[in-house]
XYZ file of C-alpha atoms in Angstrom:
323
model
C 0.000 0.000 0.000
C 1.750 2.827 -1.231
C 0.440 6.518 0.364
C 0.791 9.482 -2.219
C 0.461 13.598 -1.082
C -1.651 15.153 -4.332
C -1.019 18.817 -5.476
C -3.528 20.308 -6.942
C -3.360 23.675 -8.687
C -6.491 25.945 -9.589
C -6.179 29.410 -11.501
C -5.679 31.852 -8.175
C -4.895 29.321 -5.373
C -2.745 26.005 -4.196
C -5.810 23.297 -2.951
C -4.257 20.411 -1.036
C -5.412 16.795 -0.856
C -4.308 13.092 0.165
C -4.948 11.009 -1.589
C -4.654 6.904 -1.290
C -3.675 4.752 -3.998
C -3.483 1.542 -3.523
C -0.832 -0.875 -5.578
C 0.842 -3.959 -5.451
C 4.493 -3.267 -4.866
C 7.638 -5.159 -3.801
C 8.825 -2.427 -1.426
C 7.855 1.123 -0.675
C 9.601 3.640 -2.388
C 9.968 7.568 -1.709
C 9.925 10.177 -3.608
C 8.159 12.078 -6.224
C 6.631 11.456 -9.811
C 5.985 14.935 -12.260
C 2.525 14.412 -13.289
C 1.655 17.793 -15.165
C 2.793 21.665 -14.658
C 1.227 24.598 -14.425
C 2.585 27.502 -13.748
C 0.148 29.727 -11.159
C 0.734 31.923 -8.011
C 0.319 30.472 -4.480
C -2.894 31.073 -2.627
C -2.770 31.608 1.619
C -0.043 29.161 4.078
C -1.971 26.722 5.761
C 0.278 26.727 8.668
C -1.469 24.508 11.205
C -4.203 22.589 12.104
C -7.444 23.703 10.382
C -5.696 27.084 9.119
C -5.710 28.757 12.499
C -5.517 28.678 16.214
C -9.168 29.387 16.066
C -9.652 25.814 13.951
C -11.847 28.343 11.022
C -11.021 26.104 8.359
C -10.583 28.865 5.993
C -9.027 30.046 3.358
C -9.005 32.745 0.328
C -9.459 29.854 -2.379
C -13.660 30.450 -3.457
C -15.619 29.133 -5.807
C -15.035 31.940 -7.619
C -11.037 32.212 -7.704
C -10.543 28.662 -8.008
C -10.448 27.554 -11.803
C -10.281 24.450 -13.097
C -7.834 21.804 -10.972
C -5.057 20.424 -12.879
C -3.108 17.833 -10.887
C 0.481 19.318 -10.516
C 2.894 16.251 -8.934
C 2.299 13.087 -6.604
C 4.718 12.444 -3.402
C 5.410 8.691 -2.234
C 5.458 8.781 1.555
C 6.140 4.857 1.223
C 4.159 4.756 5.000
C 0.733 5.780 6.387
C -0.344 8.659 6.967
C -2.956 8.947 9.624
C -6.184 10.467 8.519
C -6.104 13.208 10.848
C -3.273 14.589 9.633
C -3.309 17.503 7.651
C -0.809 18.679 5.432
C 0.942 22.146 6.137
C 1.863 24.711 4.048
C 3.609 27.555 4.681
C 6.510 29.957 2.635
C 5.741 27.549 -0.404
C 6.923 24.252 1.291
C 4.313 21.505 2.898
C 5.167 19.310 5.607
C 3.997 16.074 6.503
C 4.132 13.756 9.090
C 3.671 9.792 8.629
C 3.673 6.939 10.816
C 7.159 6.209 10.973
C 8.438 9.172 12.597
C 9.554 10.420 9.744
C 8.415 14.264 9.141
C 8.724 14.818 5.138
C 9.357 18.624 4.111
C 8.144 18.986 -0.187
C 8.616 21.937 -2.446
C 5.057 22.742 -3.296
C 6.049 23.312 -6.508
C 8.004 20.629 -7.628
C 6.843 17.974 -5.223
C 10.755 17.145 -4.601
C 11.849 16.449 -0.899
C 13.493 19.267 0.423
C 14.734 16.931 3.644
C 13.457 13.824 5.380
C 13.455 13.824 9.386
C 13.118 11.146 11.849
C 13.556 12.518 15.403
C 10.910 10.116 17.094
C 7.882 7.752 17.146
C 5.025 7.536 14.902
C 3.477 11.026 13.911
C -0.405 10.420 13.965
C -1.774 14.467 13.557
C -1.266 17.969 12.515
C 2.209 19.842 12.775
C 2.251 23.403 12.847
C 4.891 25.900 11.597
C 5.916 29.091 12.796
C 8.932 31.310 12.896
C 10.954 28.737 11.181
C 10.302 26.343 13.430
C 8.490 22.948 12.805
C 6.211 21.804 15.555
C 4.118 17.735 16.520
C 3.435 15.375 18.659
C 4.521 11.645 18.700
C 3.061 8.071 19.728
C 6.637 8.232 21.917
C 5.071 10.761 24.035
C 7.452 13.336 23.158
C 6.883 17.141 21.257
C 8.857 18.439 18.840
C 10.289 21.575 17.327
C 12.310 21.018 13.689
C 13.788 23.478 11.770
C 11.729 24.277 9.018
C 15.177 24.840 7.058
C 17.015 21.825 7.172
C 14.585 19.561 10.022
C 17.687 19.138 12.116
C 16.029 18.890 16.217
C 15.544 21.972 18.027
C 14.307 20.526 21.282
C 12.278 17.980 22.417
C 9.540 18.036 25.344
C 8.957 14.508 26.900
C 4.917 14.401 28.667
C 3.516 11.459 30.175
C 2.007 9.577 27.504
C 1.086 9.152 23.841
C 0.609 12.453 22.120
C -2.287 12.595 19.526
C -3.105 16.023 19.526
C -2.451 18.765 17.136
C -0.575 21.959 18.033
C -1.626 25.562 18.329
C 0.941 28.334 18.468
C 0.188 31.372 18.903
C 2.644 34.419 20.984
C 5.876 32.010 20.247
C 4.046 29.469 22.593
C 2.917 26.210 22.212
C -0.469 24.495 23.059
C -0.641 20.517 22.963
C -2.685 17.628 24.737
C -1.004 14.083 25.682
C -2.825 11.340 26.973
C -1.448 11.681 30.319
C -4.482 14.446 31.165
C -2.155 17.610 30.540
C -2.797 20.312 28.438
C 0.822 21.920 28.249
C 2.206 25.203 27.062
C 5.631 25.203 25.993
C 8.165 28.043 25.132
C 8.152 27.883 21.369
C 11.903 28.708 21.437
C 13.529 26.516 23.813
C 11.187 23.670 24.748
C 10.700 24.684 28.315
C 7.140 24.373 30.028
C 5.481 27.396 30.591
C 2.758 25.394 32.644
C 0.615 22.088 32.062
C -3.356 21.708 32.839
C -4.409 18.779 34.596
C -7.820 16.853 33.976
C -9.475 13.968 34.489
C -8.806 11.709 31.475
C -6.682 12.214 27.792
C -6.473 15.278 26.479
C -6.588 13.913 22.351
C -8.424 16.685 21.000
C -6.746 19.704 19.051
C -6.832 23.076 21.336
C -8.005 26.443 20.182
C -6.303 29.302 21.140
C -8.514 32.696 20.817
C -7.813 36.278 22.865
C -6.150 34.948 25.415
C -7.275 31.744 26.187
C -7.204 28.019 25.499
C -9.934 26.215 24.627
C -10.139 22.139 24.873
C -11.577 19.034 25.625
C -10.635 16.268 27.551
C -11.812 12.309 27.374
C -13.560 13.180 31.297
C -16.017 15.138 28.267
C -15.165 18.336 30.246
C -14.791 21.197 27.731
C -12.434 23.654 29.162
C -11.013 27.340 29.072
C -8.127 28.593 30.545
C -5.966 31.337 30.298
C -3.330 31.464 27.531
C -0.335 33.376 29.926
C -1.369 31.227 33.219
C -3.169 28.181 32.796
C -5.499 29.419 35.476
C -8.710 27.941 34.863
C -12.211 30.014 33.503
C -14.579 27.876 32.811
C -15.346 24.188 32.638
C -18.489 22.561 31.333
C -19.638 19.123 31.167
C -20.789 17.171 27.818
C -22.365 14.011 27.203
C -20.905 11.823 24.375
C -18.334 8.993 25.057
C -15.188 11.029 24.011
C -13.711 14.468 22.165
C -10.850 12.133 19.855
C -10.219 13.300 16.750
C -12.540 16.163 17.560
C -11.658 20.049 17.803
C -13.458 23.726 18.874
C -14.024 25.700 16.754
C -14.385 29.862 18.002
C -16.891 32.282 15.761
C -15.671 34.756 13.767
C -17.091 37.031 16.213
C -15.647 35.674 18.914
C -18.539 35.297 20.960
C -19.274 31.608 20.764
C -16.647 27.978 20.939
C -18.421 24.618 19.023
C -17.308 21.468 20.899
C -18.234 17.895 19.410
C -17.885 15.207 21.107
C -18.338 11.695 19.723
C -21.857 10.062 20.102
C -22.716 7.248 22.577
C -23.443 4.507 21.642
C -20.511 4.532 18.839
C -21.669 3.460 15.102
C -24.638 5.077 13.522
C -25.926 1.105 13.245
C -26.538 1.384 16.792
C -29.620 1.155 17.925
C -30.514 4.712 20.166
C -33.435 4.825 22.084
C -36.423 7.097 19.691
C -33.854 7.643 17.276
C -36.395 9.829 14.790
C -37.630 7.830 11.713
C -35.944 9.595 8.480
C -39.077 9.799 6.084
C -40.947 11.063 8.714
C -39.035 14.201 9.010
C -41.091 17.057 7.613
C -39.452 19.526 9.726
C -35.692 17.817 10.222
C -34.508 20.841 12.532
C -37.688 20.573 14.640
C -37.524 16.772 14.586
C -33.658 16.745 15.413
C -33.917 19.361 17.847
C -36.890 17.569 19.910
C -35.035 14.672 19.904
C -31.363 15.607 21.589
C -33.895 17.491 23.533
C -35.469 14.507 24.911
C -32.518 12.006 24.661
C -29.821 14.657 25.987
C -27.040 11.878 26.531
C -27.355 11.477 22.613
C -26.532 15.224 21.914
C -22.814 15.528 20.306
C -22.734 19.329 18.851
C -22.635 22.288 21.670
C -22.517 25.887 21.640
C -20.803 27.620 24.434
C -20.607 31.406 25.751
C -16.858 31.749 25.361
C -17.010 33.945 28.506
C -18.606 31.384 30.898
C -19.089 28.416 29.097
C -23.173 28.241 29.273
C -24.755 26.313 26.896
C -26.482 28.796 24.624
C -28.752 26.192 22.239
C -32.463 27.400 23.048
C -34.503 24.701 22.225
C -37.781 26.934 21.838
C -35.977 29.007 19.064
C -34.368 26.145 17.672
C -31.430 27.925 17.293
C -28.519 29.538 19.723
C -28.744 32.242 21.392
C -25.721 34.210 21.702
């Protein structure tokens, strides 16, 4: 099973996929194969997880400045690449972690390696980059910083467990989860910790960092603020669902309101959950969804929270929240 990065170009931005091809082969091979060129102007970085320490998902690429795709190069990784993890873009090179260890730096351009790093254990999310600096989390339990330049180690920060949690950096600091119940912020420079949260199970979800403060959520399904500088807690509010893996918040553009998901009890949508609506009878699907997770709390997986306090500001009589 050979794993391949895509590139593909539109007329005013880079779009980056994975994609999976799957081949018989003796033995994996790295490297890169020119597929087609076309010559175009980069769109925005994508320099961490979901775009932003805010998790907005967004970039300048529209419907409308995005032209036809024309598929630019293809990258070997010759390893898996966890689902989870994103690529990263930023100053026209991506960077890519795979379950090896290895961290794989490509031209965007020409889809040739501009270095291959293995500092630790398997790489299973999002790195970040910032200020020349390369920044993950490994299955050994250990965060790194790379240079972005050549990948040589900067420093690495050893936590208490498995580390499957994307980065946020934001004010040269940086905001990661382990499964040994810490949130920790570390100097983005030297490594050192600034301070760690503690909670009450893994922290595996991907923190947002927003004015100040650190938002997350932690396997005890407490969704959390603190302060960015101190770690002192603001807020903590409890969720139902059986866990916040591979799950992020996500703050408004106005700042006023954090999304948490957690995962659903009761796992796979085959299931069976207690008055569980009936799909064709749905004339009204908000009403019908909203009267159920209204009924069947414990089932409810999407909240809305003050960013302030933490309330939960879903009004079920408006069907909508209520900032």
């Amino acid at each position: 099973m050979r794993f391949h990065l895509t590139w593909l170009r539109t007329s005013g931005a880079l779009l980056l996929s994975l994609a999976l091809i799957v081949v018989m082969l003796v033995a994996p091979v790295q490297g890169t194969s020119q597929v087609a060129s076309v010559s175009q102007s980069a769109g925005d970085d994508w320099p961490m997880y979901q775009h932003d320490a805010a998790h907005s998902g967004r970039t300048s690429a529209t419907v409308s400045n995005a032209g036809p795709l024309y598929l630019q190069w293809a990258y070997a990784f010759g390893e898996r690449v966890e689902v989870e993890a994103q690529p990263v873009v930023a100053d026209g090179v991506i960077y890519q972690g795979v379950m090896n260890g290895e961290m794989h730096a490509i031209d965007a351009d020409s889809g040739s390696a501009q270095w291959i790093a293995r500092p630790g254990g398997p790489i299973p999310h999002t790195a970040a980059v910032k200020a020349g600096r390369v920044y993950f989390g490994s299955l050994d339990g250990s965060v790194y910083a790379l240079s972005a330049a050549d990948g040589s180690t900067l420093w690495q920060f050893r936590t208490g467990g498995p580390v499957v949690s994307a980065p946020a950096v934001v004010d040269g600091r940086v905001y990661i989860g382990s499964n040994d119940g810490k949130l920790y912020a570390l100097d983005g420079v030297t490594g050192a910790e600034l301070f760690h949260v503690e909670t009450g199970g893994p922290v595996v979800s991907s923190p947002a960092v927003v004015a100040g403060r650190v938002y997350f959520g932690s396997e005890d399904m407490v969704a959390r603020c603190v302060d960015a500088a101190t770690g002192q807690p603001i807020w903590a509010t409890l969720l139902n669902g059986a866990g916040m893996h591979n799950t992020h918040p996500v703050v408004s553009d106005d700042g006023g309101v954090v999304i948490f998901l957690t995962v659903k009890a009761g796992g796979s949508s085959y299931v069976h959950l207690e008055g569980y609506p009936d799909a064709p009878q749905q004339a009204n699907p908000v009403e019908t969804w909203n009267t159920y997770y209204r009924d069947y709390p414990a089932h409810r997986f999407m909240y809305y929270l003050d960013v302030d306090t933490g309330a939960d500001l879903w009004d079920p009589a408006a069907l909508r929240y209520v900032p």
